[in-house]
Amino acid sequence: MQRRSFIKKTSVASVGLVSLPLFAQARTNENGIVGHGDFKYKVNVNWGALNSQYYPVNDCHEMVMDKKGRLYLLTNNTKNNVLVYNKDGDLLNAWGTQYPGAHGLTLHDENGTEYLYISDNNRHEVIKTTLDGKVIQVYSCPLESEKYESKSSFIPTETAIASNGDVYIADGYGAQYITHYNAKGELLNIFGGKGSQMHHFDNAHGICIDARNGKPPTLLITARQQNKLKRFSMAGELISTIDLPGAYICRPVIHNENVYLASIWSYDGSPDTGFICVLDKNDQLVSAPGGCVPKYTDGKLGSMYQTLSIFKHPHDVCVDEDENLYVPQWNSGKTYPIKLTRV
């Protein structure tokens, strides 16, 4: 408790030392609100700001929240790969020096005990850990699948964990396959891969399990360069696609009836842009904080683009029980996450 108390005092005292980049001086409407329809938010660019001398970040890739309401931020700075916050933005803990390519972060409750799954680009592995960083299991390149000639061609970006403990790994920066393991780490299936057919991927960046509305679970997988979400059966069969033109989406995050996604670029892939997407239970885009108003014509969504200079390469969305959003960013000048408080 003494170490946690010290960390908290240090983080709070040092907020004033952080200077925000120009892009983070958010342009919002006259009330300081972003978003559309029922999903509107007030922007807090100071949330989670720390003294970078002690708690530096590089790329802030992803965030998850445990059942106690603690927020886990993953960064590829090996001085502290994981920063643990409370919802007020106070630092509770910091750990991790072994993940130079830390990219994907998934939390799974396994019979009452929660675990983290870290996808590391540089290590070419997925590492299962406890909430304080103890390594439990490692998933390496599936050479037994005969889809890979070397470990270096496997560059995982994200995982999804089924209720029975099965693990799905998206190789978003490698050969674009989705590998399916049982809880023991035995390879069960592999599907997808890079290609031009609809069941193929171009940047299979993110993956999650969709069990909304009491329906049988399916996989939602992003094809970022194709501006699409692709829905597959748990056995790897393509079911449908969701077109999000102009939105270069990173990973789907499901909360209640909605799907949330960070779009790292907008429209034509222009740098230093991005916005957030909120889809309803029918997979229709209903709000785009930082982006243009979603408009459908004859059932087709118009091309989306950034309209407010709030985000610079948003990479993930974490949603709390009050439906506030926490947004870590890639290549944003080593900034800490932005909080969007729902109004």
One Martini backbone bead per residue (centre of mass of N, CA, C, O) as a GRO file, in nm:
protein
  343
    1MET     BB    1   0.054   0.064  -0.017
    2GLN     BB    2   0.293   0.262  -0.021
    3ARG     BB    3   0.347   0.253  -0.328
    4ARG     BB    4   0.067   0.345  -0.422
    5SER     BB    5   0.067   0.616  -0.272
    6PHE     BB    6   0.313   0.731  -0.419
    7ILE     BB    7   0.210   0.712  -0.709
    8LYS     BB    8  -0.039   0.890  -0.673
    9LYS     BB    9   0.105   1.150  -0.581
   10THR     BB   10   0.292   1.178  -0.827
   11SER     BB   11   0.072   1.198  -1.050
   12VAL     BB   12  -0.085   1.445  -0.940
   13ALA     BB   13   0.158   1.649  -0.909
   14SER     BB   14   0.249   1.616  -1.236
   15VAL     BB   15   0.033   1.731  -1.433
   16GLY     BB   16   0.153   2.029  -1.464
   17LEU     BB   17   0.410   1.920  -1.644
   18VAL     BB   18   0.219   1.884  -1.882
   19SER     BB   19   0.230   1.927  -2.232
   20LEU     BB   20   0.018   1.987  -2.482
   21PRO     BB   21  -0.051   1.935  -2.782
   22LEU     BB   22  -0.204   2.103  -3.029
   23PHE     BB   23  -0.418   1.883  -3.109
   24ALA     BB   24  -0.539   1.869  -2.799
   25GLN     BB   25  -0.690   2.135  -2.861
   26ALA     BB   26  -1.004   2.107  -2.853
   27ARG     BB   27  -1.258   2.105  -3.099
   28THR     BB   28  -1.581   2.206  -3.034
   29ASN     BB   29  -1.857   2.292  -2.943
   30GLU     BB   30  -2.008   2.537  -2.754
   31ASN     BB   31  -2.028   2.296  -2.513
   32GLY     BB   32  -1.793   2.077  -2.539
   33ILE     BB   33  -1.922   1.870  -2.754
   34VAL     BB   34  -1.936   1.531  -2.872
   35GLY     BB   35  -2.120   1.391  -3.116
   36HIS     BB   36  -2.426   1.185  -3.162
   37GLY     BB   37  -2.719   1.189  -3.049
   38ASP     BB   38  -2.701   0.969  -2.770
   39PHE     BB   39  -2.367   1.009  -2.829
   40LYS     BB   40  -2.234   1.221  -2.598
   41TYR     BB   41  -1.933   1.428  -2.518
   42LYS     BB   42  -1.685   1.514  -2.288
   43VAL     BB   43  -1.364   1.651  -2.297
   44ASN     BB   44  -1.048   1.497  -2.155
   45VAL     BB   45  -0.701   1.558  -2.203
   46ASN     BB   46  -0.592   1.516  -1.885
   47TRP     BB   47  -0.632   1.237  -1.850
   48GLY     BB   48  -0.367   1.054  -1.703
   49ALA     BB   49  -0.152   1.252  -1.650
   50LEU     BB   50   0.206   1.237  -1.632
   51ASN     BB   51   0.528   1.188  -1.541
   52SER     BB   52   0.750   1.106  -1.795
   53GLN     BB   53   1.006   1.042  -1.625
   54TYR     BB   54   0.853   0.793  -1.468
   55TYR     BB   55   0.585   0.752  -1.688
   56PRO     BB   56   0.632   0.651  -1.977
   57VAL     BB   57   0.529   0.683  -2.318
   58ASN     BB   58   0.446   0.592  -2.636
   59ASP     BB   59   0.244   0.384  -2.741
   60CYS     BB   60  -0.106   0.385  -2.696
   61HIS     BB   61  -0.300   0.111  -2.754
   62GLU     BB   62  -0.454  -0.020  -2.488
   63MET     BB   63  -0.769  -0.089  -2.300
   64VAL     BB   64  -0.883  -0.210  -1.976
   65MET     BB   65  -1.140  -0.342  -1.745
   66ASP     BB   66  -1.204  -0.443  -1.443
   67LYS     BB   67  -1.425  -0.544  -1.184
   68LYS     BB   68  -1.295  -0.290  -1.003
   69GLY     BB   69  -1.230  -0.041  -1.214
   70ARG     BB   70  -0.960  -0.095  -1.346
   71LEU     BB   71  -0.715   0.054  -1.562
   72TYR     BB   72  -0.541  -0.082  -1.853
   73LEU     BB   73  -0.241   0.027  -1.996
   74LEU     BB   74  -0.081  -0.011  -2.317
   75THR     BB   75   0.273   0.007  -2.374
   76ASN     BB   76   0.598   0.028  -2.561
   77ASN     BB   77   0.727   0.101  -2.286
   78THR     BB   78   0.981  -0.065  -2.088
   79LYS     BB   79   0.945   0.086  -1.814
   80ASN     BB   80   0.603   0.067  -1.859
   81ASN     BB   81   0.370  -0.127  -2.008
   82VAL     BB   82   0.183  -0.092  -1.744
   83LEU     BB   83  -0.096   0.109  -1.657
   84VAL     BB   84  -0.278   0.179  -1.350
   85TYR     BB   85  -0.608   0.297  -1.311
   86ASN     BB   86  -0.842   0.505  -1.227
   87LYS     BB   87  -1.126   0.690  -1.325
   88ASP     BB   88  -0.966   0.968  -1.243
   89GLY     BB   89  -0.644   0.915  -1.329
   90ASP     BB   90  -0.503   0.753  -1.116
   91LEU     BB   91  -0.223   0.597  -1.012
   92LEU     BB   92  -0.165   0.248  -0.897
   93ASN     BB   93   0.025   0.113  -1.126
   94ALA     BB   94   0.345  -0.043  -1.247
   95TRP     BB   95   0.442  -0.256  -1.531
   96GLY     BB   96   0.680  -0.374  -1.738
   97THR     BB   97   0.984  -0.483  -1.956
   98GLN     BB   98   0.909  -0.732  -2.194
   99TYR     BB   99   0.734  -0.532  -2.424
  100PRO     BB  100   0.832  -0.381  -2.713
  101GLY     BB  101   0.546  -0.482  -2.885
  102ALA     BB  102   0.309  -0.365  -2.747
  103HIS     BB  103  -0.052  -0.391  -2.851
  104GLY     BB  104  -0.241  -0.611  -2.725
  105LEU     BB  105  -0.546  -0.607  -2.501
  106THR     BB  106  -0.687  -0.867  -2.297
  107LEU     BB  107  -0.972  -0.957  -2.097
  108HIS     BB  108  -1.023  -1.249  -1.873
  109ASP     BB  109  -1.268  -1.447  -1.713
  110GLU     BB  110  -1.156  -1.729  -1.506
  111ASN     BB  111  -1.339  -1.838  -1.272
  112GLY     BB  112  -1.293  -1.531  -1.126
  113THR     BB  113  -1.022  -1.489  -1.287
  114GLU     BB  114  -0.810  -1.248  -1.410
  115TYR     BB  115  -0.671  -1.188  -1.742
  116LEU     BB  116  -0.401  -1.121  -1.961
  117TYR     BB  117  -0.350  -1.036  -2.318
  118ILE     BB  118  -0.042  -1.003  -2.492
  119SER     BB  119   0.045  -0.847  -2.790
  120ASP     BB  120   0.366  -0.901  -2.956
  121ASN     BB  121   0.538  -0.796  -3.226
  122ASN     BB  122   0.847  -0.849  -3.155
  123ARG     BB  123   0.802  -1.146  -3.021
  124HIS     BB  124   0.578  -1.316  -3.163
  125GLU     BB  125   0.348  -1.298  -2.925
  126VAL     BB  126   0.135  -1.437  -2.670
  127ILE     BB  127   0.065  -1.317  -2.331
  128LYS     BB  128  -0.023  -1.461  -2.031
  129THR     BB  129  -0.148  -1.282  -1.740
  130THR     BB  130  -0.166  -1.132  -1.471
  131LEU     BB  131  -0.256  -0.827  -1.329
  132ASP     BB  132   0.073  -0.815  -1.226
  133GLY     BB  133   0.255  -0.996  -1.464
  134LYS     BB  134   0.235  -1.296  -1.451
  135VAL     BB  135   0.332  -1.564  -1.625
  136ILE     BB  136   0.134  -1.835  -1.778
  137GLN     BB  137   0.131  -1.801  -2.107
  138VAL     BB  138   0.244  -1.899  -2.447
  139TYR     BB  139   0.197  -1.778  -2.787
  140SER     BB  140   0.315  -1.884  -3.080
  141CYS     BB  141   0.399  -1.972  -3.369
  142PRO     BB  142   0.205  -2.174  -3.603
  143LEU     BB  143   0.391  -2.400  -3.754
  144GLU     BB  144   0.187  -2.651  -3.764
  145SER     BB  145   0.002  -2.519  -3.996
  146GLU     BB  146   0.186  -2.439  -4.260
  147LYS     BB  147   0.175  -2.101  -4.290
  148TYR     BB  148   0.471  -2.092  -4.166
  149GLU     BB  149   0.831  -2.047  -4.183
  150SER     BB  150   0.843  -1.825  -3.948
  151LYS     BB  151   0.820  -1.641  -3.664
  152SER     BB  152   0.848  -1.346  -3.798
  153SER     BB  153   0.558  -1.375  -3.963
  154PHE     BB  154   0.438  -1.338  -3.670
  155ILE     BB  155   0.203  -1.052  -3.595
  156PRO     BB  156   0.032  -0.988  -3.337
  157THR     BB  157  -0.266  -0.776  -3.229
  158GLU     BB  158  -0.500  -0.986  -3.121
  159THR     BB  159  -0.762  -1.102  -2.892
  160ALA     BB  160  -0.997  -1.376  -2.817
  161ILE     BB  161  -1.215  -1.504  -2.552
  162ALA     BB  162  -1.383  -1.766  -2.467
  163SER     BB  163  -1.580  -1.918  -2.231
  164ASN     BB  164  -1.394  -2.198  -2.268
  165GLY     BB  165  -1.088  -2.065  -2.343
  166ASP     BB  166  -1.065  -1.999  -2.616
  167VAL     BB  167  -0.824  -1.883  -2.866
  168TYR     BB  168  -0.801  -1.581  -3.061
  169ILE     BB  169  -0.570  -1.484  -3.324
  170ALA     BB  170  -0.456  -1.183  -3.468
  171ASP     BB  171  -0.250  -1.136  -3.771
  172GLY     BB  172  -0.232  -0.815  -3.865
  173TYR     BB  173   0.107  -0.794  -3.945
  174GLY     BB  174   0.111  -1.049  -4.113
  175ALA     BB  175  -0.065  -1.316  -4.270
  176GLN     BB  176  -0.381  -1.282  -4.166
  177TYR     BB  177  -0.447  -1.485  -3.952
  178ILE     BB  178  -0.666  -1.703  -3.768
  179THR     BB  179  -0.613  -1.843  -3.454
  180HIS     BB  180  -0.721  -2.156  -3.291
  181TYR     BB  181  -0.748  -2.232  -2.947
  182ASN     BB  182  -0.723  -2.391  -2.672
  183ALA     BB  183  -0.660  -2.367  -2.333
  184LYS     BB  184  -0.386  -2.548  -2.380
  185GLY     BB  185  -0.265  -2.459  -2.681
  186GLU     BB  186  -0.423  -2.605  -2.904
  187LEU     BB  187  -0.460  -2.641  -3.233
  188LEU     BB  188  -0.772  -2.611  -3.427
  189ASN     BB  189  -0.746  -2.344  -3.619
  190ILE     BB  190  -0.730  -2.180  -3.956
  191PHE     BB  191  -0.795  -1.849  -4.095
  192GLY     BB  192  -0.791  -1.656  -4.384
  193GLY     BB  193  -0.583  -1.426  -4.485
  194LYS     BB  194  -0.431  -1.295  -4.747
  195GLY     BB  195  -0.657  -1.117  -4.979
  196SER     BB  196  -0.946  -1.065  -5.212
  197GLN     BB  197  -1.140  -1.211  -5.063
  198MET     BB  198  -1.384  -1.186  -4.824
  199HIS     BB  199  -1.229  -1.399  -4.620
  200HIS     BB  200  -1.017  -1.201  -4.626
  201PHE     BB  201  -0.727  -0.985  -4.548
  202ASP     BB  202  -0.646  -0.630  -4.458
  203ASN     BB  203  -0.576  -0.600  -4.160
  204ALA     BB  204  -0.626  -0.801  -3.886
  205HIS     BB  205  -0.639  -0.617  -3.608
  206GLY     BB  206  -0.924  -0.708  -3.481
  207ILE     BB  207  -1.098  -0.887  -3.202
  208CYS     BB  208  -1.426  -1.034  -3.119
  209ILE     BB  209  -1.703  -1.132  -2.917
  210ASP     BB  210  -2.048  -1.180  -3.021
  211ALA     BB  211  -2.333  -1.193  -2.765
  212ARG     BB  212  -2.572  -1.042  -2.843
  213ASN     BB  213  -2.913  -1.084  -2.788
  214GLY     BB  214  -2.880  -1.407  -2.739
  215LYS     BB  215  -2.692  -1.495  -2.947
  216PRO     BB  216  -2.483  -1.662  -3.106
  217PRO     BB  217  -2.163  -1.659  -3.122
  218THR     BB  218  -1.929  -1.431  -3.273
  219LEU     BB  219  -1.697  -1.287  -3.499
  220LEU     BB  220  -1.524  -0.978  -3.484
  221ILE     BB  221  -1.336  -0.844  -3.768
  222THR     BB  222  -1.090  -0.647  -3.878
  223ALA     BB  223  -1.047  -0.459  -4.198
  224ARG     BB  224  -0.883  -0.182  -4.214
  225GLN     BB  225  -0.808  -0.130  -4.527
  226GLN     BB  226  -1.131  -0.199  -4.598
  227ASN     BB  227  -1.346  -0.075  -4.405
  228LYS     BB  228  -1.412  -0.342  -4.215
  229LEU     BB  229  -1.643  -0.568  -4.082
  230LYS     BB  230  -1.617  -0.918  -3.990
  231ARG     BB  231  -1.831  -1.201  -3.983
  232PHE     BB  232  -1.788  -1.497  -3.787
  233SER     BB  233  -1.771  -1.792  -3.701
  234MET     BB  234  -1.623  -1.995  -3.463
  235ALA     BB  235  -1.517  -2.175  -3.726
  236GLY     BB  236  -1.449  -1.957  -3.975
  237GLU     BB  237  -1.714  -1.846  -4.113
  238LEU     BB  238  -1.851  -1.643  -4.328
  239ILE     BB  239  -2.134  -1.413  -4.293
  240SER     BB  240  -2.046  -1.093  -4.285
  241THR     BB  241  -2.056  -0.734  -4.355
  242ILE     BB  242  -1.924  -0.406  -4.246
  243ASP     BB  243  -1.947  -0.088  -4.366
  244LEU     BB  244  -1.675   0.180  -4.312
  245PRO     BB  245  -1.624   0.435  -4.474
  246GLY     BB  246  -1.321   0.602  -4.380
  247ALA     BB  247  -1.267   0.371  -4.155
  248TYR     BB  248  -0.975   0.288  -3.960
  249ILE     BB  249  -1.010   0.018  -3.780
  250CYS     BB  250  -0.903  -0.162  -3.503
  251ARG     BB  251  -1.121  -0.248  -3.261
  252PRO     BB  252  -1.373  -0.423  -3.120
  253VAL     BB  253  -1.614  -0.301  -2.868
  254ILE     BB  254  -1.830  -0.442  -2.627
  255HIS     BB  255  -2.129  -0.266  -2.495
  256ASN     BB  256  -2.388  -0.407  -2.462
  257GLU     BB  257  -2.540  -0.302  -2.770
  258ASN     BB  258  -2.254  -0.193  -2.847
  259VAL     BB  259  -2.006  -0.069  -3.081
  260TYR     BB  260  -1.660   0.010  -3.048
  261LEU     BB  261  -1.435   0.237  -3.236
  262ALA     BB  262  -1.119   0.307  -3.357
  263SER     BB  263  -1.005   0.556  -3.588
  264ILE     BB  264  -0.685   0.618  -3.698
  265TRP     BB  265  -0.819   0.706  -3.964
  266SER     BB  266  -0.943   0.910  -4.241
  267TYR     BB  267  -1.085   0.828  -4.540
  268ASP     BB  268  -0.757   0.827  -4.695
  269GLY     BB  269  -0.537   0.797  -4.456
  270SER     BB  270  -0.476   1.040  -4.307
  271PRO     BB  271  -0.276   1.192  -4.111
  272ASP     BB  272  -0.360   1.302  -3.795
  273THR     BB  273  -0.623   1.140  -3.742
  274GLY     BB  274  -0.955   1.069  -3.628
  275PHE     BB  275  -1.207   0.855  -3.461
  276ILE     BB  276  -1.523   0.755  -3.336
  277CYS     BB  277  -1.725   0.455  -3.313
  278VAL     BB  278  -2.089   0.395  -3.299
  279LEU     BB  279  -2.280   0.107  -3.271
  280ASP     BB  280  -2.557  -0.057  -3.293
  281LYS     BB  281  -2.750  -0.348  -3.279
  282ASN     BB  282  -2.752  -0.314  -3.618
  283ASP     BB  283  -2.469  -0.194  -3.719
  284GLN     BB  284  -2.509   0.118  -3.691
  285LEU     BB  285  -2.400   0.433  -3.735
  286VAL     BB  286  -2.461   0.690  -3.466
  287SER     BB  287  -2.156   0.778  -3.386
  288ALA     BB  288  -1.869   1.037  -3.428
  289PRO     BB  289  -1.638   1.131  -3.245
  290GLY     BB  290  -1.465   1.375  -3.442
  291GLY     BB  291  -1.676   1.340  -3.666
  292CYS     BB  292  -1.900   1.304  -3.884
  293VAL     BB  293  -2.209   1.267  -3.981
  294PRO     BB  294  -2.398   1.002  -4.007
  295LYS     BB  295  -2.487   0.873  -4.343
  296TYR     BB  296  -2.766   0.726  -4.510
  297THR     BB  297  -2.800   0.573  -4.846
  298ASP     BB  298  -2.968   0.314  -4.924
  299GLY     BB  299  -2.803   0.170  -4.670
  300LYS     BB  300  -2.546   0.358  -4.710
  301LEU     BB  301  -2.254   0.469  -4.600
  302GLY     BB  302  -2.083   0.739  -4.577
  303SER     BB  303  -1.798   0.893  -4.578
  304MET     BB  304  -1.559   0.921  -4.334
  305TYR     BB  305  -1.446   1.203  -4.116
  306GLN     BB  306  -1.267   1.444  -3.982
  307THR     BB  307  -1.372   1.757  -3.787
  308LEU     BB  308  -1.202   1.728  -3.516
  309SER     BB  309  -0.905   1.819  -3.319
  310ILE     BB  310  -0.868   1.563  -3.098
  311PHE     BB  311  -0.737   1.336  -3.267
  312LYS     BB  312  -0.433   1.112  -3.289
  313HIS     BB  313  -0.454   0.803  -3.350
  314PRO     BB  314  -0.674   0.621  -3.252
  315HIS     BB  315  -0.670   0.271  -3.102
  316ASP     BB  316  -0.894   0.278  -2.865
  317VAL     BB  317  -1.172   0.149  -2.652
  318CYS     BB  318  -1.295   0.222  -2.326
  319VAL     BB  319  -1.572   0.103  -2.120
  320ASP     BB  320  -1.778   0.195  -1.878
  321GLU     BB  321  -2.065   0.176  -1.679
  322ASP     BB  322  -2.130   0.492  -1.784
  323GLU     BB  323  -2.019   0.524  -2.087
  324ASN     BB  324  -1.738   0.597  -2.079
  325LEU     BB  325  -1.439   0.705  -2.251
  326TYR     BB  326  -1.118   0.553  -2.342
  327VAL     BB  327  -0.833   0.697  -2.538
  328PRO     BB  328  -0.586   0.562  -2.699
  329GLN     BB  329  -0.266   0.648  -2.873
  330TRP     BB  330  -0.096   0.659  -3.173
  331ASN     BB  331   0.140   0.861  -3.262
  332SER     BB  332   0.089   1.137  -3.038
  333GLY     BB  333   0.341   1.235  -2.862
  334LYS     BB  334   0.325   1.076  -2.591
  335THR     BB  335   0.032   1.044  -2.491
  336TYR     BB  336  -0.237   1.029  -2.302
  337PRO     BB  337  -0.535   0.956  -2.242
  338ILE     BB  338  -0.869   1.009  -2.338
  339LYS     BB  339  -1.170   1.148  -2.206
  340LEU     BB  340  -1.522   1.054  -2.241
  341THR     BB  341  -1.805   1.206  -2.116
  342ARG     BB  342  -2.114   1.129  -2.076
  343VAL     BB  343  -2.434   1.330  -2.153
   0.00000   0.00000   0.00000
